[in-house]
């Protein structure tokens, strides 16, 4: 098996991955801030982490590794509207706007996030680490580093980035100013990049979430959470830390600084820092913009499902792009990804029907090509191409192709071993008919055609169309109808699909 090479943001180089302790491979993923729904851009970050975890687990046997442990945190306190130290706490603000308690808001959006995780076939992490469950440990951590690395300001306890070696190396490797242009000044800070470890509540301020600390009542800083929870569950140092590319500029450099302060050494706390690029939206006049929660309108997985897109269609769309490339979200792109998934499903069903068939070759070469693609910094676009070639290779017995498919499912998570055409046919929220009614209308239509009553047959077809059902006579993929709204989108290919007039 070729060595697993991963692009390490610390060095801006591809590096061969070797775990610190082969018996226990450890990965930490920065999780969602649960003040709102996750959008499909956020879910790209978790699909990427899932691909990494699946790849590590698939290699574990051949590499002689033991368990692969994965921690994802849930941020339910501390994340301000700016990634640095300005603005309101996102959770406090969302709760006030909704007239609900923060705990309600957090529970609601955590549940929604976990539902999306399941629908996308993302393997649950070994540990979900919830920030508010670890406040005591955060205070302990802050106390341990405060004497040598922190100072007090009216706003709380601040971290002095001048006290650790090479602060901001991770960010500087990527941009001229290491992200500092995004940091808001706070009066009294020693360096622009200094950040709050603990934010003390003002005398007249009442926050829903606050705790007593040596620095007064208040709440932990967001960066502190991840240092504390990764150390708590994975030890220090651990192997791989993942997150979206925005975290490379502020959040992760700050985690690294805290980790260095805590161990009193130069070690950044994780050997590999991996970052997925953004899902972007094409904006009016060209140019692209990161899909973001704060921009108000964004696309959720549920809104895809409501339009008849199976969640695995979105997974396919993400796999078609390398995780370090920007991916543009478009309905046309999503429809194409879904069609590709349907074709794969169709091919697999064909193999199942011919499972007893013979073939001279075995699938070993295709297994090697899968391993090679994934070893090349998780090259999922190539893995998909290899998968299609493998399924179509008639020199290999159908049964052997199906057996090899399990390896692809394990890594790509497309669930092709069990996915059916019926399951992919998601009923849009606005579809006017249920599946039994469709079947009845289609039976009537077949009778009309058998009786060469084409006027009646066409009328039935039209009435189905009006209800959002496309009848697909002679469809090479073997679908006699489909319900997805994308099939109905016409005109502007980037407009969200809707019922055509
Ligand atoms: P948040 O809930 O804002 O803390 O974000 C959760 C994860 O989603 C983080 O790893 C972010 O870096 C990542 N993320 C946010 N927006 C995008 C996007 N448009 N594309 C890809 N990843 C994103
Ligand atoms: Zn984090």
Short mmCIF file of C-alpha atoms and ligand atoms in Angstrom, two decimals:
data_model
loop_
_atom_site.label_atom_id
_atom_site.label_comp_id
_atom_site.label_asym_id
_atom_site.label_seq_id
_atom_site.Cartn_x
_atom_site.Cartn_y
_atom_site.Cartn_z
CA UNK A 1 0.00 0.00 0.00
CA UNK A 2 1.46 3.40 -0.91
CA UNK A 3 2.09 5.62 2.11
CA UNK A 4 -0.72 7.97 3.02
CA UNK A 5 0.30 11.46 2.01
CA UNK A 6 -1.65 14.40 3.44
CA UNK A 7 -1.21 18.10 2.78
CA UNK A 8 -0.13 19.62 6.09
CA UNK A 9 -1.13 23.27 6.42
CA UNK A 10 1.71 23.75 8.94
CA UNK A 11 4.38 23.16 6.31
CA UNK A 12 2.21 23.84 3.23
CA UNK A 13 3.61 20.56 1.93
CA UNK A 14 2.31 17.07 1.30
CA UNK A 15 3.77 14.85 4.03
CA UNK A 16 3.70 11.10 4.64
CA UNK A 17 1.42 10.40 7.57
CA UNK A 18 2.74 8.34 10.46
CA UNK A 19 0.74 8.21 13.69
CA UNK A 20 2.45 9.17 16.95
CA UNK A 21 1.14 5.97 18.55
CA UNK A 22 0.19 3.38 15.91
CA UNK A 23 -2.04 1.64 18.45
CA UNK A 24 -4.19 4.76 18.80
CA UNK A 25 -4.63 7.11 15.84
CA UNK A 26 -6.22 10.37 17.03
CA UNK A 27 -8.13 13.02 15.07
CA UNK A 28 -9.91 16.17 16.25
CA UNK A 29 -12.42 18.09 14.13
CA UNK A 30 -13.64 21.59 14.94
CA UNK A 31 -17.38 21.18 15.15
CA UNK A 32 -20.39 23.37 14.59
CA UNK A 33 -21.44 26.42 16.55
CA UNK A 34 -25.03 25.46 17.27
CA UNK A 35 -26.78 28.82 17.08
CA UNK A 36 -28.33 28.17 13.70
CA UNK A 37 -28.83 25.41 11.13
CA UNK A 38 -25.68 24.10 9.53
CA UNK A 39 -25.55 24.95 5.85
CA UNK A 40 -24.28 22.60 3.19
CA UNK A 41 -20.92 24.45 3.28
CA UNK A 42 -20.47 23.47 6.92
CA UNK A 43 -21.43 19.92 6.02
CA UNK A 44 -18.65 19.89 3.43
CA UNK A 45 -16.20 20.27 6.34
CA UNK A 46 -17.68 17.24 8.10
CA UNK A 47 -17.84 15.17 4.92
CA UNK A 48 -14.15 15.88 4.43
CA UNK A 49 -13.32 14.82 8.01
CA UNK A 50 -15.43 11.69 7.45
CA UNK A 51 -13.50 10.81 4.30
CA UNK A 52 -10.26 11.17 6.26
CA UNK A 53 -11.50 8.96 9.11
CA UNK A 54 -12.82 6.32 6.70
CA UNK A 55 -9.50 6.31 4.86
CA UNK A 56 -7.50 5.93 8.07
CA UNK A 57 -9.73 3.06 9.23
CA UNK A 58 -9.53 1.35 5.83
CA UNK A 59 -5.73 1.41 6.05
CA UNK A 60 -5.46 0.44 9.70
CA UNK A 61 -5.17 -3.31 9.08
CA UNK A 62 -2.49 -3.08 6.40
CA UNK A 63 -0.56 -0.45 8.38
CA UNK A 64 -0.74 -2.34 11.66
CA UNK A 65 -2.58 0.51 13.33
CA UNK A 66 -4.97 -0.04 16.20
CA UNK A 67 -8.04 2.07 16.82
CA UNK A 68 -8.73 5.35 15.02
CA UNK A 69 -10.40 7.76 17.43
CA UNK A 70 -12.27 10.84 16.29
CA UNK A 71 -13.55 13.75 18.37
CA UNK A 72 -15.92 16.43 17.08
CA UNK A 73 -16.82 19.26 19.39
CA UNK A 74 -20.12 21.06 19.70
CA UNK A 75 -19.59 24.76 20.37
CA UNK A 76 -22.49 25.93 22.51
CA UNK A 77 -20.73 28.84 24.16
CA UNK A 78 -18.01 31.35 23.44
CA UNK A 79 -18.02 31.84 19.65
CA UNK A 80 -18.34 35.56 18.94
CA UNK A 81 -19.73 37.05 15.78
CA UNK A 82 -16.14 37.76 14.79
CA UNK A 83 -13.68 34.84 14.84
CA UNK A 84 -11.38 37.08 16.87
CA UNK A 85 -12.58 38.92 19.93
CA UNK A 86 -15.27 41.29 18.88
CA UNK A 87 -19.03 41.24 18.71
CA UNK A 88 -21.62 39.34 20.68
CA UNK A 89 -21.67 35.72 21.62
CA UNK A 90 -23.45 34.01 18.72
CA UNK A 91 -25.44 31.77 21.04
CA UNK A 92 -26.61 34.63 23.30
CA UNK A 93 -27.67 36.66 20.31
CA UNK A 94 -29.59 33.81 18.62
CA UNK A 95 -31.38 32.93 21.86
CA UNK A 96 -32.40 36.54 22.47
CA UNK A 97 -33.70 36.85 18.92
CA UNK A 98 -35.74 33.65 19.25
CA UNK A 99 -36.95 34.43 22.78
CA UNK A 100 -35.69 31.03 23.92
CA UNK A 101 -33.06 29.81 26.35
CA UNK A 102 -29.59 29.15 25.01
CA UNK A 103 -29.91 25.56 26.11
CA UNK A 104 -33.05 25.17 23.98
CA UNK A 105 -31.36 26.75 21.00
CA UNK A 106 -28.29 24.56 21.40
CA UNK A 107 -30.33 21.37 21.81
CA UNK A 108 -32.44 22.18 18.76
CA UNK A 109 -29.54 22.88 16.39
CA UNK A 110 -27.39 20.07 17.77
CA UNK A 111 -30.18 17.61 16.99
CA UNK A 112 -30.57 19.05 13.49
CA UNK A 113 -26.85 18.79 12.87
CA UNK A 114 -26.71 15.16 14.02
CA UNK A 115 -29.65 14.32 11.77
CA UNK A 116 -27.75 15.74 8.79
CA UNK A 117 -24.64 13.82 9.83
CA UNK A 118 -26.65 10.61 9.72
CA UNK A 119 -28.36 11.42 6.42
CA UNK A 120 -25.04 12.11 4.72
CA UNK A 121 -23.62 8.79 5.89
CA UNK A 122 -21.03 10.50 8.10
CA UNK A 123 -19.76 8.06 10.69
CA UNK A 124 -20.45 9.30 14.23
CA UNK A 125 -17.28 10.35 16.03
CA UNK A 126 -15.97 8.34 18.95
CA UNK A 127 -16.77 11.35 21.15
CA UNK A 128 -19.05 14.35 20.74
CA UNK A 129 -17.40 16.89 23.02
CA UNK A 130 -19.81 19.58 24.19
CA UNK A 131 -18.14 22.82 25.26
CA UNK A 132 -20.40 23.60 28.21
CA UNK A 133 -19.63 20.17 29.72
CA UNK A 134 -15.98 21.22 30.12
CA UNK A 135 -16.05 24.66 31.71
CA UNK A 136 -14.22 23.51 34.86
CA UNK A 137 -11.40 22.05 32.76
CA UNK A 138 -11.23 25.25 30.74
CA UNK A 139 -10.76 27.26 33.92
CA UNK A 140 -8.05 24.81 35.08
CA UNK A 141 -6.26 25.11 31.72
CA UNK A 142 -6.46 28.91 31.82
CA UNK A 143 -5.11 28.97 35.38
CA UNK A 144 -2.20 26.79 34.34
CA UNK A 145 -1.13 29.10 31.52
CA UNK A 146 -2.15 32.46 33.02
CA UNK A 147 0.98 33.31 35.03
CA UNK A 148 3.41 33.02 32.12
CA UNK A 149 1.18 33.78 29.12
CA UNK A 150 -1.82 35.93 30.02
CA UNK A 151 -2.73 39.38 31.30
CA UNK A 152 -5.87 41.03 32.59
CA UNK A 153 -7.93 43.66 30.83
CA UNK A 154 -11.35 44.95 31.84
CA UNK A 155 -12.82 42.60 29.24
CA UNK A 156 -11.22 39.50 30.72
CA UNK A 157 -8.09 37.40 30.62
CA UNK A 158 -6.03 37.81 27.46
CA UNK A 159 -3.41 35.61 25.88
CA UNK A 160 -0.13 37.33 25.01
CA UNK A 161 0.91 35.84 21.67
CA UNK A 162 4.46 37.16 22.19
CA UNK A 163 5.03 34.51 24.87
CA UNK A 164 5.03 31.50 22.53
CA UNK A 165 7.47 30.60 19.77
CA UNK A 166 6.61 31.56 16.22
CA UNK A 167 3.01 32.63 16.81
CA UNK A 168 0.87 32.53 13.70
CA UNK A 169 3.14 30.26 11.66
CA UNK A 170 0.10 28.34 10.43
CA UNK A 171 -1.60 31.49 9.17
CA UNK A 172 1.48 33.22 7.84
CA UNK A 173 2.26 30.31 5.61
CA UNK A 174 -0.94 31.18 3.78
CA UNK A 175 -1.23 34.94 3.62
CA UNK A 176 0.76 38.13 3.93
CA UNK A 177 -0.60 39.33 7.23
CA UNK A 178 -1.51 36.03 8.86
CA UNK A 179 -5.16 37.03 9.05
CA UNK A 180 -4.46 39.98 11.30
CA UNK A 181 -6.47 42.30 9.10
CA UNK A 182 -9.54 40.47 10.40
CA UNK A 183 -8.79 41.15 14.05
CA UNK A 184 -10.52 44.02 15.75
CA UNK A 185 -8.43 46.14 18.08
CA UNK A 186 -9.24 46.02 21.79
CA UNK A 187 -7.90 48.83 24.00
CA UNK A 188 -4.98 47.68 26.10
CA UNK A 189 -4.02 44.63 24.07
CA UNK A 190 -0.26 44.12 23.85
CA UNK A 191 -0.45 42.71 20.33
CA UNK A 192 -3.23 42.97 17.82
CA UNK A 193 -3.42 39.18 17.69
CA UNK A 194 -3.80 38.72 21.47
CA UNK A 195 -7.10 37.03 22.23
CA UNK A 196 -9.48 36.43 25.11
CA UNK A 197 -9.07 33.23 27.09
CA UNK A 198 -11.85 34.22 29.45
CA UNK A 199 -14.37 37.00 28.86
CA UNK A 200 -15.57 38.63 32.06
CA UNK A 201 -19.13 39.88 32.12
CA UNK A 202 -19.46 43.63 32.58
CA UNK A 203 -21.00 44.75 35.88
CA UNK A 204 -24.29 45.70 34.25
CA UNK A 205 -24.32 42.77 31.84
CA UNK A 206 -26.46 39.72 32.33
CA UNK A 207 -25.66 36.73 30.22
CA UNK A 208 -27.69 33.55 30.12
CA UNK A 209 -24.50 31.54 30.22
CA UNK A 210 -21.87 32.61 32.70
CA UNK A 211 -19.71 30.88 35.23
CA UNK A 212 -17.60 31.99 38.19
CA UNK A 213 -13.88 32.05 37.59
CA UNK A 214 -10.74 33.58 39.11
CA UNK A 215 -11.29 36.38 36.57
CA UNK A 216 -14.86 37.10 37.60
CA UNK A 217 -18.13 35.79 36.25
CA UNK A 218 -18.00 35.24 32.54
CA UNK A 219 -17.53 32.74 29.75
CA UNK A 220 -14.59 30.98 28.13
CA UNK A 221 -13.10 32.13 24.84
CA UNK A 222 -13.91 30.00 21.83
CA UNK A 223 -10.30 29.06 21.06
CA UNK A 224 -9.79 27.74 24.58
CA UNK A 225 -12.54 25.15 24.10
CA UNK A 226 -10.79 23.24 21.37
CA UNK A 227 -7.41 23.15 23.12
CA UNK A 228 -9.05 21.85 26.28
CA UNK A 229 -11.31 19.25 24.68
CA UNK A 230 -8.73 17.89 22.25
CA UNK A 231 -6.23 17.49 25.10
CA UNK A 232 -8.88 15.97 27.36
CA UNK A 233 -9.95 13.27 24.90
CA UNK A 234 -6.92 12.73 22.70
CA UNK A 235 -3.94 13.75 24.83
CA UNK A 236 -1.17 16.03 23.63
CA UNK A 237 0.19 15.90 21.07
CA UNK A 238 -2.28 14.00 18.89
CA UNK A 239 -2.17 13.22 15.18
CA UNK A 240 -4.50 15.27 13.00
CA UNK A 241 -6.57 18.39 13.54
CA UNK A 242 -9.14 19.32 10.86
CA UNK A 243 -11.38 22.27 10.10
CA UNK A 244 -12.48 24.64 7.37
CA UNK A 245 -9.85 26.84 5.78
CA UNK A 246 -11.11 29.91 7.64
CA UNK A 247 -9.77 28.34 10.84
CA UNK A 248 -6.25 28.42 9.46
CA UNK A 249 -6.01 32.17 10.02
CA UNK A 250 -7.17 32.80 13.59
CA UNK A 251 -8.80 29.91 15.43
CA UNK A 252 -6.13 27.30 14.83
CA UNK A 253 -3.11 29.60 15.34
CA UNK A 254 -4.69 30.52 18.67
CA UNK A 255 -5.27 26.89 19.59
CA UNK A 256 -1.63 26.20 18.76
CA UNK A 257 -0.47 29.11 20.95
CA UNK A 258 -2.51 27.79 23.88
CA UNK A 259 -1.22 24.25 23.35
CA UNK A 260 2.34 25.53 23.36
CA UNK A 261 1.71 27.50 26.53
CA UNK A 262 0.14 24.49 28.22
CA UNK A 263 2.98 22.09 27.41
CA UNK A 264 5.59 24.80 27.87
CA UNK A 265 7.15 23.67 24.61
CA UNK A 266 7.12 24.52 20.91
CA UNK A 267 4.89 21.59 19.95
CA UNK A 268 1.73 22.80 18.19
CA UNK A 269 -0.39 20.06 19.79
CA UNK A 270 -1.14 18.12 16.60
CA UNK A 271 1.27 16.86 13.96
CA UNK A 272 -1.00 17.47 10.97
CA UNK A 273 -3.36 20.40 10.44
CA UNK A 274 -5.74 19.76 7.54
CA UNK A 275 -8.14 22.29 6.08
CA UNK A 276 -10.96 21.89 3.61
CA UNK A 277 -11.66 24.68 1.16
CA UNK A 278 -14.99 26.44 0.95
CA UNK A 279 -18.25 25.65 -0.70
CA UNK A 280 -18.89 28.90 -2.55
CA UNK A 281 -21.90 30.46 -4.12
CA UNK A 282 -21.71 32.18 -7.43
CA UNK A 283 -22.65 35.77 -6.85
CA UNK A 284 -24.67 37.93 -9.20
CA UNK A 285 -22.07 39.49 -11.43
CA UNK A 286 -19.44 36.77 -11.15
CA UNK A 287 -16.81 36.15 -8.53
CA UNK A 288 -17.64 33.81 -5.72
CA UNK A 289 -18.44 34.00 -2.08
CA UNK A 290 -18.13 31.56 0.78
CA UNK A 291 -21.45 30.20 1.88
CA UNK A 292 -21.82 31.50 5.42
CA UNK A 293 -24.36 31.40 8.20
CA UNK A 294 -24.01 35.06 9.01
CA UNK A 295 -25.02 36.08 5.49
CA UNK A 296 -28.59 35.11 6.34
CA UNK A 297 -29.78 33.19 3.30
CA UNK A 298 -28.02 29.88 2.97
CA UNK A 299 -28.77 26.40 1.79
CA UNK A 300 -29.39 23.59 4.23
CA UNK A 301 -29.39 19.88 3.56
CA UNK A 302 -33.11 19.88 4.36
CA UNK A 303 -33.77 22.41 1.61
CA UNK A 304 -32.05 20.04 -0.83
CA UNK A 305 -34.20 17.15 0.35
CA UNK A 306 -37.31 19.31 0.08
CA UNK A 307 -36.47 19.73 -3.59
CA UNK A 308 -36.17 16.02 -4.11
CA UNK A 309 -32.39 15.66 -3.81
CA UNK A 310 -31.22 12.62 -1.91
CA UNK A 311 -28.57 13.64 0.69
CA UNK A 312 -26.06 11.25 -0.90
CA UNK A 313 -26.37 13.34 -4.07
CA UNK A 314 -24.73 16.14 -2.10
CA UNK A 315 -22.12 13.76 -0.76
CA UNK A 316 -21.37 12.79 -4.38
CA UNK A 317 -21.06 16.46 -5.33
CA UNK A 318 -18.48 16.97 -2.60
CA UNK A 319 -16.54 13.82 -3.49
CA UNK A 320 -16.29 14.99 -7.09
CA UNK A 321 -14.09 17.89 -5.96
CA UNK A 322 -10.80 17.62 -4.12
CA UNK A 323 -11.23 18.86 -0.56
CA UNK A 324 -8.58 21.55 -1.00
CA UNK A 325 -10.35 23.06 -4.02
CA UNK A 326 -13.17 25.51 -3.84
CA UNK A 327 -16.44 23.92 -4.82
CA UNK A 328 -19.15 25.99 -6.38
CA UNK A 329 -22.66 25.21 -5.29
CA UNK A 330 -25.19 25.13 -8.13
CA UNK A 331 -28.42 23.26 -8.69
CA UNK A 332 -27.18 22.13 -12.08
CA UNK A 333 -24.03 20.71 -10.49
CA UNK A 334 -26.12 18.98 -7.87
CA UNK A 335 -28.40 17.48 -10.51
CA UNK A 336 -25.36 16.17 -12.38
CA UNK A 337 -23.96 14.61 -9.20
CA UNK A 338 -27.29 12.95 -8.50
CA UNK A 339 -27.43 11.56 -12.02
CA UNK A 340 -23.95 10.14 -11.59
CA UNK A 341 -25.04 8.47 -8.36
CA UNK A 342 -28.09 7.04 -10.14
CA UNK A 343 -25.91 5.62 -12.87
CA UNK A 344 -23.75 3.92 -10.26
CA UNK A 345 -26.82 2.52 -8.54
CA UNK A 346 -28.07 1.26 -11.86
CA UNK A 347 -24.73 -0.40 -12.63
CA UNK A 348 -24.69 -2.09 -9.24
CA UNK A 349 -28.23 -3.38 -9.67
CA UNK A 350 -27.16 -4.81 -13.02
CA UNK A 351 -24.25 -6.62 -11.38
CA UNK A 352 -26.50 -8.00 -8.69
CA UNK A 353 -28.79 -9.45 -11.33
CA UNK A 354 -25.81 -11.19 -12.92
CA UNK A 355 -23.95 -12.05 -9.73
CA UNK A 356 -23.35 -15.64 -10.89
CA UNK A 357 -21.59 -14.51 -14.06
CA UNK A 358 -18.00 -15.48 -14.81
CA UNK A 359 -14.89 -13.43 -15.42
CA UNK A 360 -11.20 -14.18 -15.85
CA UNK A 361 -9.60 -11.28 -13.96
CA UNK A 362 -9.86 -10.32 -10.29
CA UNK A 363 -10.49 -6.86 -8.87
CA UNK A 364 -7.12 -6.55 -7.11
CA UNK A 365 -5.79 -3.89 -9.46
CA UNK A 366 -8.82 -1.72 -8.81
CA UNK A 367 -8.40 -2.09 -5.07
CA UNK A 368 -4.83 -0.89 -5.46
CA UNK A 369 -5.95 2.06 -7.55
CA UNK A 370 -8.47 3.02 -4.88
CA UNK A 371 -5.77 2.89 -2.22
CA UNK A 372 -3.43 4.91 -4.41
CA UNK A 373 -6.04 7.59 -5.07
CA UNK A 374 -6.87 8.00 -1.39
CA UNK A 375 -3.20 7.88 -0.40
CA UNK A 376 -2.69 10.88 -2.68
CA UNK A 377 -4.09 13.45 -0.21
CA UNK A 378 -7.58 11.91 -0.35
CA UNK A 379 -8.07 12.20 -4.08
CA UNK A 380 -11.77 11.36 -4.14
CA UNK A 381 -12.39 12.57 -7.72
CA UNK A 382 -9.91 9.97 -8.93
CA UNK A 383 -11.36 7.29 -6.67
CA UNK A 384 -14.77 7.85 -8.27
CA UNK A 385 -13.34 7.42 -11.75
CA UNK A 386 -11.65 4.21 -10.72
CA UNK A 387 -14.90 2.99 -9.19
CA UNK A 388 -16.76 3.54 -12.45
CA UNK A 389 -14.08 1.76 -14.43
CA UNK A 390 -14.17 -1.16 -12.01
CA UNK A 391 -17.95 -1.56 -12.21
CA UNK A 392 -17.81 -1.51 -16.00
CA UNK A 393 -14.90 -3.96 -16.35
CA UNK A 394 -16.41 -7.08 -17.94
CA UNK A 395 -13.21 -9.10 -17.51
CA UNK A 396 -14.05 -9.33 -13.80
CA UNK A 397 -16.91 -11.55 -12.62
CA UNK A 398 -19.91 -9.51 -11.44
CA UNK A 399 -19.70 -11.12 -8.00
CA UNK A 400 -16.04 -10.10 -7.68
CA UNK A 401 -16.89 -6.53 -8.71
CA UNK A 402 -19.61 -6.43 -6.06
CA UNK A 403 -17.16 -7.71 -3.45
CA UNK A 404 -14.67 -4.97 -4.35
CA UNK A 405 -17.45 -2.40 -4.18
CA UNK A 406 -17.56 -2.87 -0.40
CA UNK A 407 -14.07 -1.36 -0.18
CA UNK A 408 -15.20 1.70 -2.12
CA UNK A 409 -18.26 2.10 0.07
CA UNK A 410 -16.10 1.90 3.18
CA UNK A 411 -14.00 4.85 2.02
CA UNK A 412 -16.39 6.96 -0.06
CA UNK A 413 -19.49 6.35 2.04
CA UNK A 414 -21.90 6.30 -0.91
CA UNK A 415 -23.65 3.20 0.42
CA UNK A 416 -23.83 1.63 -3.04
CA UNK A 417 -24.02 -1.88 -1.58
CA UNK A 418 -27.53 -1.15 -0.32
CA UNK A 419 -28.72 2.01 -2.07
CA UNK A 420 -31.67 1.39 -4.39
CA UNK A 421 -33.19 3.41 -7.17
CA UNK A 422 -36.35 3.71 -5.11
CA UNK A 423 -34.45 5.17 -2.15
CA UNK A 424 -32.84 7.76 -4.39
CA UNK A 425 -36.22 8.90 -5.58
CA UNK A 426 -36.90 11.53 -2.94
CA UNK A 427 -40.32 13.10 -2.93
CA UNK A 428 -40.08 16.89 -2.99
CA UNK A 429 -41.93 18.68 -0.24
CA UNK A 430 -44.22 20.30 -2.80
CA UNK A 431 -44.94 17.18 -4.83
CA UNK A 432 -48.67 16.83 -5.30
CA UNK A 433 -48.86 13.04 -5.35
CA UNK A 434 -47.76 10.07 -3.32
CA UNK A 435 -46.07 7.09 -4.83
CA UNK A 436 -49.13 4.84 -4.89
CA UNK A 437 -51.18 7.43 -6.75
CA UNK A 438 -48.33 7.74 -9.25
CA UNK A 439 -48.22 3.98 -9.77
CA UNK A 440 -51.98 3.93 -10.39
CA UNK A 441 -51.81 6.75 -12.91
CA UNK A 442 -48.93 5.03 -14.68
CA UNK A 443 -50.88 1.79 -14.90
CA UNK A 444 -53.77 3.70 -16.49
CA UNK A 445 -51.33 5.24 -18.90
CA UNK A 446 -49.91 1.86 -19.89
CA UNK A 447 -53.45 0.64 -20.59
CA UNK A 448 -54.15 3.73 -22.69
CA UNK A 449 -50.99 3.15 -24.70
CA UNK A 450 -51.78 -0.53 -25.13
CA UNK A 451 -55.13 0.55 -26.52
CA UNK A 452 -53.26 3.09 -28.74
CA UNK A 453 -55.22 5.87 -27.05
CA UNK A 454 -52.34 8.33 -27.24
CA UNK A 455 -54.42 11.39 -26.48
CA UNK A 456 -55.36 9.87 -23.16
CA UNK A 457 -51.81 8.68 -22.53
CA UNK A 458 -50.49 12.20 -23.16
CA UNK A 459 -53.13 13.72 -20.92
CA UNK A 460 -52.06 11.44 -18.08
CA UNK A 461 -48.45 12.35 -18.70
CA UNK A 462 -49.35 16.04 -18.53
CA UNK A 463 -51.30 15.64 -15.31
CA UNK A 464 -48.34 13.84 -13.77
CA UNK A 465 -46.00 16.60 -14.91
CA UNK A 466 -48.22 19.18 -13.26
CA UNK A 467 -47.83 17.23 -10.01
CA UNK A 468 -44.06 17.24 -10.34
CA UNK A 469 -43.64 13.72 -11.71
CA UNK A 470 -41.57 13.25 -14.83
CA UNK A 471 -42.48 10.18 -16.84
CA UNK A 472 -39.35 8.99 -18.56
CA UNK A 473 -40.24 6.66 -21.41
CA UNK A 474 -37.28 4.64 -22.59
CA UNK A 475 -34.95 6.13 -19.97
CA UNK A 476 -31.65 4.27 -20.38
CA UNK A 477 -31.22 4.32 -16.61
CA UNK A 478 -34.41 2.34 -16.32
CA UNK A 479 -36.46 4.95 -14.47
CA UNK A 480 -40.00 5.05 -15.61
CA UNK A 481 -40.62 8.17 -13.56
CA UNK A 482 -38.82 10.45 -11.20
CA UNK A 483 -39.89 12.97 -8.68
CA UNK A 484 -36.90 15.20 -8.23
CA UNK A 485 -37.51 18.86 -8.56
CA UNK A 486 -34.14 19.39 -10.20
CA UNK A 487 -35.47 17.56 -13.22
CA UNK A 488 -38.09 20.25 -13.42
CA UNK A 489 -35.77 23.24 -13.19
CA UNK A 490 -35.66 25.04 -16.46
CA UNK A 491 -34.32 28.34 -17.64
CA UNK A 492 -31.55 29.66 -15.38
CA UNK A 493 -29.52 26.64 -14.49
CA UNK A 494 -28.45 28.19 -11.22
CA UNK A 495 -31.86 29.16 -10.03
CA UNK A 496 -33.27 26.82 -7.42
CA UNK A 497 -35.67 24.43 -9.09
CA UNK A 498 -39.35 25.08 -8.81
CA UNK A 499 -42.47 23.94 -10.56
CA UNK A 500 -42.39 25.11 -14.13
CA UNK A 501 -45.44 27.00 -15.26
P1 LIG B 1 -19.02 26.93 12.34
O1 LIG B 1 -20.30 26.27 12.80
O2 LIG B 1 -19.24 28.27 11.76
O3 LIG B 1 -18.00 26.95 13.46
O4 LIG B 1 -18.43 26.06 11.16
C1 LIG B 1 -18.33 24.65 11.20
C2 LIG B 1 -17.30 24.19 10.18
O5 LIG B 1 -17.71 24.52 8.83
C3 LIG B 1 -15.93 24.84 10.34
O6 LIG B 1 -14.94 23.85 10.14
C4 LIG B 1 -15.88 25.86 9.24
O7 LIG B 1 -14.57 26.16 8.85
C5 LIG B 1 -16.63 25.14 8.14
N1 LIG B 1 -17.21 26.01 7.10
C6 LIG B 1 -17.91 27.16 7.29
N2 LIG B 1 -18.34 27.67 6.10
C7 LIG B 1 -17.90 26.81 5.13
C8 LIG B 1 -18.04 26.77 3.70
N3 LIG B 1 -18.72 27.69 3.02
N4 LIG B 1 -17.46 25.73 3.03
C9 LIG B 1 -16.80 24.77 3.71
N5 LIG B 1 -16.63 24.74 5.06
C10 LIG B 1 -17.18 25.75 5.78
ZN1 LIG B 2 -12.01 24.52 17.09
#
